Amino acid sequence: MADNTVSTTTDLDTFEKVDESELSKFTKLSNFEVSAIFLQYAQNNLRDNRVINAGRGNPNWINTLSRAAFAKLVQFGIDESGNTFQRDDGVMAGYIESNGVADRVLNKLSDTDTVDQFIRSSIDYGANKLGFDKDAFVAELLNGVIGNNYPVPSRSLKYTEDILKQYLQKNLFKDADLADETDVFPTEGGTAAMVYLFQELSQSHILKPGDTIAINSPIFTPYLQIPELREYNLKIVKLAATEDENWQMTDEQMDVLKDPRIKAFFDVNPTNPAARAYSPHTLDKFKDVVKENPNLIVVTDDVYGTFADDYQSIYASIPENTLLVYSFSKLYGATGHRLGLIAMDKNNVCDKMIKEETAKDPEIKKEFDERYSMVVTEPEDMKFIDRTVADSRAIGLYHTSGLSTPQQIMMDLFAMNSLISGDVVDDYLVESKKLVNYRYHALWDEIGVNVDNSHGNTKYYTLVNIYDLVEKIHGADFAEYFRNHYSYLSFPYRLAREFGAVVMDASGFGANEGYVRISLANLTSADYRDLAHCMKTLIDEYYLEFRANK
């Protein structure tokens, strides 16, 4: 086949019959591992189609302005280092002199070059809006971008933390004024943030083996897998949202969180894979929950928050009980950079619980004293977020902890894309949301099913219930036959093996069997129309098998 064509001809005599029992070998694997295997099948698909991989969430666009500014700042940093001393051959230079550095850099910036104007606007925003010392801020940018020093402070560079707090305020907190009350720890992506939080909740004895946690599903698979590991051994209550409720938690499910036996609640908001943000009603219910269960820890992963209209985080509703995870990877096309963060309120329930636990249990106090006394003089006063930083480096390397400084500056520049626009619409964000919206409509319009254009739908992913779809296309009798005769993995397997199209089984996210997740981030609108064609053609083939066996 030509690269831009996809065969959707229905011919049962052409293709292999699937041994359904063979699919059982995949049922214990993570859905991400199964998707990777199906991608290998797709690359040698039976119709010789080009591969359409809608199984992963990596966006196929990038923010160029921040990257161009980053590159220019690297050169400025090298030039400034050469002002103190430099070898004649140019392979070695000195250090950056901060006195007067802002003016020296600003004087190099063109009044017409877009990248130069972005750098100028970022420096002005820091100085005029956030009150930064201009020389100190520019020196942090240049030292940070060339990576010539350890991160100091180790949790976050001084001005980076302030910039990140303002970014979170604008994009996640909405009308809750929380920036000044928030601490931030930049991490190696949202994945590291997840790992560090699980580690620290255990290390601080906030979550103990045998404790019960609740998880809103469907959810990003690791949130289901990590608690079951031997080192955590947590009991899980799954609060499963459904399509009938537009993927919102019900009041009855929210009431489950009021039970004090539930120590923590883990959540992705907006959801992955259902792509829905919590409604204002649900956010208000969280306030009722913590009145009844005041020590409840809520971990909210808000990586897709910017894709929802009028978004507000759980953190904005109950900041003292919430640990916020965020990543720049999806909006700015930066999954390879690994840029994430943990944010928490300065007056948080974790710190309160640690103080209470050490006061009543001498053994735990002794344990904490011995563990953290090598890095702080008052171990029992060490904040949870700083313990998280220290434990991320096994305590002994606390003095060299922290995200690499070039990555922190990259986060600054991504954040400035949003911040310097002020109250004006962020054009980059608008274009990113338009991209996924076009692709969402390309897929569903081709399938022929009505779509959800509500504010809470990010459209970054979409879930397709294959059982419902086969019924809509060929009726209830066929749908019943399909359910009874085929594994839930049969459809994504055959789609990959025969058509070269990859979607991800969603049962690994905690969805009911029969749902598949399609990423709207990594293909073109034409690809999604072709994917819809492949899906409908495969359903037709199943239907011909059904008719042949009647």
XYZ file of C-alpha atoms in Angstrom:
550
model
C 0.000 0.000 0.000
C 1.105 3.602 -0.518
C 2.102 5.424 2.650
C -0.996 7.613 2.655
C -3.560 4.846 2.092
C -5.270 2.404 4.400
C -6.947 -0.777 3.219
C -10.407 -1.215 4.718
C -11.670 -3.846 2.294
C -13.672 -6.564 4.013
C -12.621 -10.053 2.912
C -12.760 -12.842 5.468
C -10.800 -15.300 3.328
C -7.710 -13.095 3.315
C -6.824 -12.945 6.992
C -5.842 -15.167 9.866
C -8.412 -16.385 12.350
C -7.644 -15.376 15.921
C -7.091 -18.061 18.539
C -8.914 -16.329 21.386
C -7.155 -18.493 23.988
C -3.831 -17.064 22.827
C -4.875 -13.612 24.009
C -4.993 -14.784 27.625
C -1.198 -14.491 27.817
C -1.552 -10.709 27.670
C -4.089 -10.318 30.486
C -1.529 -9.991 33.305
C 0.626 -7.458 31.482
C 0.256 -3.714 31.926
C -1.865 -2.209 29.184
C 1.158 -0.116 28.182
C 3.179 -3.302 27.635
C 0.328 -4.891 25.675
C 0.091 -1.766 23.528
C 3.833 -1.964 22.786
C 3.443 -5.593 21.676
C 0.455 -4.726 19.502
C 2.521 -1.938 17.943
C 5.066 -4.548 16.847
C 2.247 -6.518 15.228
C 1.006 -3.353 13.534
C 4.386 -2.731 11.944
C 4.014 -6.031 10.079
C 0.254 -5.904 9.636
C -1.469 -8.289 7.263
C -2.846 -5.589 4.964
C 0.524 -3.867 4.578
C -1.069 -0.624 5.820
C 0.897 2.302 7.171
C 0.897 2.210 10.975
C -1.613 4.371 12.833
C -0.531 4.417 16.472
C -3.149 6.072 18.672
C -1.975 4.193 21.746
C 0.342 6.712 23.388
C -0.246 10.194 24.747
C 2.905 11.902 23.508
C 1.806 15.069 21.628
C 3.068 15.584 18.081
C 3.558 19.330 18.511
C 6.079 21.368 20.486
C 6.351 24.863 21.860
C 9.105 26.461 19.774
C 9.372 29.892 21.386
C 10.564 28.653 24.773
C 13.070 26.303 23.198
C 14.485 29.055 20.993
C 14.767 31.326 24.032
C 16.483 28.528 25.950
C 19.079 28.152 23.196
C 19.720 31.901 23.111
C 20.108 32.049 26.896
C 22.710 29.274 26.702
C 24.765 31.434 24.348
C 24.307 34.478 26.590
C 25.489 32.359 29.521
C 28.600 31.285 27.631
C 29.321 34.862 26.575
C 28.904 36.169 30.129
C 31.202 33.446 31.462
C 33.842 34.595 28.993
C 33.769 38.103 30.446
C 35.570 36.951 33.587
C 38.196 34.841 31.829
C 38.464 32.804 28.655
C 41.115 30.717 26.939
C 42.233 31.978 23.557
C 40.874 28.905 21.789
C 37.461 29.461 23.375
C 37.075 26.018 24.955
C 37.136 27.298 28.540
C 35.527 30.287 30.228
C 35.003 31.582 33.729
C 31.962 32.424 35.774
C 29.042 34.826 35.444
C 29.349 38.167 37.203
C 25.853 39.043 38.392
C 26.457 42.758 38.916
C 24.957 44.537 35.891
C 24.168 41.288 34.040
C 20.534 42.210 33.370
C 21.421 45.361 31.453
C 24.151 43.570 29.537
C 21.698 40.905 28.374
C 18.849 43.336 27.689
C 21.155 45.490 25.574
C 21.825 42.484 23.328
C 18.145 41.944 22.602
C 16.618 43.108 19.348
C 13.420 45.176 19.315
C 12.085 43.186 16.351
C 13.168 39.576 16.910
C 10.324 37.474 18.377
C 12.584 35.336 20.573
C 14.441 38.375 21.906
C 11.156 40.063 22.738
C 9.988 36.957 24.587
C 13.158 36.988 26.692
C 12.745 40.721 27.367
C 9.083 40.253 28.342
C 10.001 37.373 30.670
C 12.668 39.433 32.440
C 10.285 42.397 32.716
C 7.517 40.154 34.076
C 9.824 38.816 36.769
C 11.040 42.274 37.760
C 7.832 44.302 37.422
C 5.080 41.794 38.227
C 6.824 39.507 40.706
C 9.258 41.987 42.248
C 12.431 40.074 41.377
C 15.828 41.708 41.662
C 16.607 42.006 37.944
C 20.315 41.172 38.127
C 19.731 38.233 40.480
C 16.946 36.891 38.260
C 18.954 37.086 35.038
C 21.969 35.574 36.795
C 19.766 32.659 37.933
C 18.522 32.181 34.375
C 22.030 32.173 32.889
C 23.714 30.095 35.590
C 20.788 27.732 35.521
C 20.661 27.290 31.778
C 24.375 26.480 31.458
C 24.162 24.177 34.497
C 27.368 25.333 36.149
C 26.199 24.985 39.763
C 24.237 22.563 41.933
C 20.581 23.539 42.408
C 20.442 26.046 45.290
C 18.116 25.921 47.144
C 18.021 22.172 46.569
C 14.226 21.917 46.382
C 13.879 24.645 43.743
C 15.780 27.616 42.429
C 14.526 30.767 44.147
C 12.900 32.490 41.189
C 11.847 29.262 39.503
C 9.620 28.415 42.455
C 7.948 31.836 42.313
C 7.357 31.532 38.567
C 5.905 28.038 38.904
C 3.555 29.157 41.673
C 2.231 31.939 39.458
C 1.775 29.501 36.576
C -0.222 27.139 38.794
C -2.264 30.057 40.089
C -3.246 31.141 36.597
C -3.892 27.730 35.072
C -5.024 25.432 37.890
C -6.219 27.457 40.891
C -8.649 29.712 39.029
C -10.207 32.170 41.542
C -8.590 30.625 44.651
C -5.634 32.867 45.576
C -3.073 30.278 46.695
C 0.259 31.127 45.073
C 1.808 32.690 48.171
C 0.646 29.784 50.337
C 2.161 27.088 48.101
C 5.512 25.280 48.144
C 6.853 23.685 44.952
C 9.340 20.879 44.281
C 10.300 20.558 40.568
C 10.810 16.891 39.663
C 11.947 14.669 36.814
C 8.505 14.654 35.222
C 5.154 13.774 36.705
C 6.297 10.156 36.946
C 9.040 11.019 39.442
C 6.560 13.148 41.372
C 4.302 10.101 41.701
C 7.126 7.856 42.865
C 8.447 10.397 45.368
C 5.012 10.911 46.908
C 4.353 7.203 47.347
C 7.802 6.844 48.908
C 7.372 9.769 51.283
C 3.837 8.947 52.384
C 5.228 5.558 53.387
C 8.489 6.872 54.866
C 6.621 9.394 57.002
C 4.250 6.686 58.294
C 1.257 8.527 56.867
C 0.433 5.443 54.786
C 1.273 2.114 56.390
C 1.035 -1.442 55.017
C -2.546 -2.593 55.296
C -4.003 0.918 55.215
C -6.932 1.587 52.919
C -6.822 4.098 50.094
C -9.438 5.045 47.501
C -8.778 5.504 43.797
C -11.034 7.109 41.226
C -11.025 4.894 38.164
C -10.527 4.655 35.276
C -7.123 6.150 36.013
C -3.534 6.200 34.754
C -2.465 2.584 35.331
C 0.514 3.107 37.717
C -1.834 4.588 40.324
C -3.487 1.162 40.444
C -0.262 -0.832 40.305
C 2.081 0.964 42.716
C -0.093 0.636 45.873
C -0.155 -3.151 45.424
C 3.640 -3.456 45.472
C 5.042 -5.317 48.480
C 6.727 -2.219 49.891
C 3.371 -0.430 50.169
C 0.801 -3.261 50.379
C -2.194 -0.934 50.521
C -5.828 -1.960 50.329
C -7.647 -0.278 47.451
C -11.235 0.883 47.243
C -12.008 1.628 43.597
C -14.555 4.354 43.025
C -15.394 3.646 39.408
C -16.830 6.504 37.384
C -19.060 5.569 34.473
C -19.926 6.944 31.082
C -23.569 7.203 32.164
C -22.477 9.791 34.756
C -20.233 11.552 32.205
C -17.257 10.100 34.099
C -18.048 12.144 37.221
C -17.939 10.671 40.721
C -21.400 10.398 42.243
C -22.360 11.909 45.594
C -22.557 8.384 47.000
C -18.979 7.693 45.918
C -17.813 10.972 47.406
C -19.456 10.003 50.685
C -17.255 6.898 50.801
C -14.267 9.218 51.275
C -15.762 10.478 54.540
C -14.891 7.160 56.185
C -11.791 7.804 58.362
C -10.512 4.339 57.541
C -9.700 5.703 54.087
C -6.334 7.379 54.546
C -5.752 8.734 51.051
C -7.499 9.323 47.738
C -5.592 9.161 44.433
C -6.965 10.904 41.397
C -6.125 12.133 37.888
C -8.099 15.263 37.068
C -8.971 15.732 34.236
C -9.060 11.988 33.918
C -6.752 9.767 31.930
C -8.270 8.031 30.000
C -11.822 9.439 30.200
C -10.601 13.051 29.669
C -13.195 14.726 31.904
C -12.581 17.395 34.546
C -14.469 17.448 37.816
C -17.582 19.582 37.911
C -17.928 22.515 40.369
C -20.405 20.370 42.298
C -17.824 17.609 42.787
C -15.159 20.109 43.852
C -17.536 21.467 46.498
C -18.182 17.936 47.734
C -14.496 17.583 48.576
C -14.960 20.331 51.167
C -17.696 18.273 52.799
C -15.479 15.186 52.690
C -12.582 16.712 54.639
C -14.943 18.120 57.277
C -15.830 14.504 58.046
C -12.390 13.009 57.367
C -9.975 15.850 58.201
C -6.789 13.761 57.836
C -7.627 12.520 54.343
C -4.705 12.953 51.921
C -5.713 13.711 48.339
C -3.136 13.208 45.587
C -4.324 14.902 42.400
C -2.492 14.558 39.090
C -3.473 17.608 37.014
C -1.289 17.180 33.924
C -4.256 17.649 31.550
C -5.832 20.558 33.420
C -4.868 23.181 30.857
C -6.855 21.377 28.149
C -10.184 21.797 29.978
C -12.116 25.059 29.743
C -12.580 26.950 33.041
C -10.506 24.350 34.848
C -10.032 24.308 38.620
C -7.992 21.792 40.588
C -9.042 19.879 43.687
C -6.082 21.684 45.253
C -7.997 24.958 44.931
C -10.912 23.421 46.826
C -9.065 21.722 49.713
C -5.420 22.906 49.561
C -4.418 21.814 53.057
C -5.322 18.186 52.295
C -4.040 18.026 48.727
C -0.737 17.030 47.142
C -0.665 18.342 43.577
C 1.242 16.694 40.729
C 1.699 18.583 37.471
C 3.776 18.123 34.313
C 4.616 20.424 31.397
C 5.076 17.462 29.057
C 1.688 17.295 27.353
C 0.921 20.969 26.724
C 4.409 21.946 25.609
C 5.466 18.745 23.813
C 8.217 18.036 26.320
C 7.869 14.403 27.399
C 11.578 13.851 26.784
C 12.559 16.745 29.039
C 10.891 15.159 32.107
C 9.492 18.360 33.629
C 7.086 17.925 36.515
C 6.444 19.185 40.006
C 4.887 18.550 43.384
C 2.992 21.411 45.014
C 1.473 21.579 48.466
C 0.076 24.129 50.861
C 2.460 25.558 53.466
C -0.120 24.697 56.138
C -0.832 21.084 55.218
C -2.252 18.041 56.912
C 0.889 15.948 56.254
C 3.018 18.188 58.449
C 0.310 18.152 61.108
C 0.103 14.367 61.095
C 3.887 13.991 61.346
C 3.957 16.253 64.411
C 1.101 14.331 66.023
C 2.724 10.976 65.281
C 6.116 11.959 66.675
C 4.494 13.431 69.790
C 2.641 10.241 70.662
C 5.140 7.612 69.455
C 8.719 7.884 70.821
C 9.964 5.188 68.416
C 8.857 7.132 65.362
C 10.338 10.335 66.803
C 13.625 8.492 67.320
C 13.491 7.097 63.790
C 12.929 10.539 62.278
C 15.618 12.119 64.463
C 18.163 9.538 63.366
C 17.141 9.708 59.724
C 17.073 13.470 59.184
C 19.547 14.750 61.787
C 22.347 14.414 59.236
C 20.752 17.117 57.089
C 18.817 19.423 59.475
C 19.288 20.490 63.079
C 15.595 20.151 64.002
C 14.408 16.948 62.294
C 10.881 17.019 63.726
C 10.326 20.475 62.211
C 11.367 19.381 58.727
C 8.448 19.902 56.334
C 6.946 16.988 54.426
C 7.899 18.506 51.072
C 11.527 18.916 52.174
C 11.559 15.345 53.495
C 10.346 14.343 50.028
C 13.343 16.114 48.491
C 15.775 14.529 50.937
C 14.338 11.028 50.588
C 14.362 11.340 46.802
C 18.159 11.235 47.183
C 18.391 8.708 50.038
C 19.134 11.475 52.589
C 22.898 11.259 52.171
C 22.729 13.101 48.850
C 20.329 15.795 50.050
C 23.041 18.414 49.497
C 23.109 17.566 45.788
C 19.389 17.003 45.295
C 16.972 18.926 43.140
C 16.029 18.880 39.473
C 18.859 19.814 37.104
C 19.060 23.566 36.713
C 18.727 23.617 32.883
C 15.459 21.728 33.274
C 14.258 24.205 35.865
C 14.960 27.084 33.472
C 13.107 25.211 30.718
C 10.135 25.107 33.101
C 10.506 28.870 33.679
C 10.319 29.535 29.962
C 7.327 27.274 29.363
C 5.543 28.951 32.260
C 6.375 32.404 30.918
C 4.540 31.510 27.677
C 1.394 31.636 29.744
C 2.263 34.314 32.299
C 3.410 37.163 30.064
C 0.066 37.130 28.250
C -1.496 38.364 31.491
C -5.285 38.351 31.320
C -5.193 38.168 27.519
C -5.936 34.799 25.934
C -2.849 32.581 25.708
C -2.631 31.956 21.945
C -0.421 28.905 22.323
C -2.870 27.250 24.709
C -5.795 28.090 22.417
C -4.044 26.507 19.430
C -3.164 23.382 21.423
C -6.786 22.928 22.455
C -7.938 23.501 18.870
C -5.629 20.728 17.655
C -7.096 18.045 19.902
C -10.613 19.343 19.280
C -10.248 18.981 15.491
C -8.911 15.462 15.898
C -11.641 14.476 18.348
C -14.284 15.541 15.849
C -12.461 13.882 12.936
C -12.600 10.537 14.755
C -16.127 10.674 16.127
C -17.710 12.309 13.093
C -16.289 9.513 10.955
C -17.519 6.889 13.398
C -20.912 8.586 13.226
C -21.590 9.090 16.928
C -22.604 12.305 18.681
C -19.777 13.995 20.575
C -19.438 15.698 23.945
C -18.445 19.360 23.634
C -18.870 20.210 27.324
C -16.311 22.396 29.117
C -15.053 19.473 31.187
C -14.040 17.349 28.182
C -10.350 17.939 27.444
C -10.506 15.787 24.259
C -6.879 14.816 24.784
C -8.036 11.200 24.964
C -11.325 9.531 24.194
C -12.774 6.218 25.329
C -14.668 4.031 22.882
C -16.964 1.313 24.197
C -16.597 -1.332 21.496
C -19.551 -3.309 22.833
C -21.819 -0.291 22.492
C -20.383 0.578 19.099
C -21.024 -2.854 17.583
C -24.616 -2.673 18.814
C -25.147 0.769 17.280
C -23.790 -0.459 13.939
C -25.256 -3.970 13.703
C -27.868 -4.386 16.438
C -28.397 -6.072 19.800
C -28.238 -9.703 18.620
C -24.808 -9.202 17.131
C -23.643 -7.273 20.223
C -24.642 -10.176 22.464
C -22.834 -12.633 20.177
C -19.745 -10.411 20.160
C -19.625 -10.250 23.963
C -20.005 -14.001 24.305
C -17.521 -15.113 21.657
C -14.578 -12.714 21.769
C -12.033 -11.689 24.387
C -11.976 -8.008 25.285
C -8.481 -7.961 23.751
C -9.661 -9.421 20.464
C -10.658 -6.104 18.930
C -7.419 -4.156 19.639
C -5.375 -7.234 18.739
C -7.015 -7.692 15.334
C -7.009 -3.951 14.694
C -3.228 -3.961 15.086
C -2.482 -7.336 13.489
C -4.717 -6.921 10.458
C -5.061 -3.164 9.921
C -1.876 -1.720 11.463
C -3.892 0.513 13.818
C -3.068 0.628 17.533
C -5.454 1.625 20.304
C -4.994 0.893 23.985
C -7.102 -1.493 26.004
C -8.653 0.607 28.761
C -9.391 -2.159 31.263
C -5.863 -1.679 32.599
C -6.913 1.831 33.612
C -9.781 0.346 35.617
C -12.437 0.812 32.924
C -14.860 -1.971 32.114
C -13.691 -4.553 29.623
C -14.529 -3.540 26.082
C -13.375 0.068 26.322
C -10.333 1.221 24.352
C -8.445 4.486 24.824
C -7.535 6.575 21.810
C -5.034 9.406 22.156
C -6.031 12.510 20.193
C -2.595 14.062 20.640
C -0.206 12.249 18.351
C -1.785 11.872 14.896
C -3.326 14.061 12.206
C -7.049 14.558 11.672
C -6.760 12.432 8.518
C -5.186 9.646 10.560
C -8.123 9.666 12.965
C -10.591 9.451 10.095
C -8.625 6.475 8.743
C -8.585 4.911 12.204
C -12.362 5.217 12.365
C -12.600 3.525 8.948
C -10.426 0.649 10.175
C -12.509 0.220 13.325
C -15.788 0.141 11.425
C -14.391 -2.263 8.833
C -13.175 -4.632 11.553
C -16.608 -4.539 13.164
C -18.086 -5.435 9.761
C -15.740 -8.432 9.584
C -16.861 -9.602 13.002
C -20.423 -9.210 11.767
C -19.756 -11.358 8.679
C -18.347 -14.047 10.972
C -21.505 -13.774 13.073
C -23.708 -14.135 9.984
C -21.654 -17.069 8.710
C -22.060 -18.898 12.036
C -25.812 -18.368 12.414
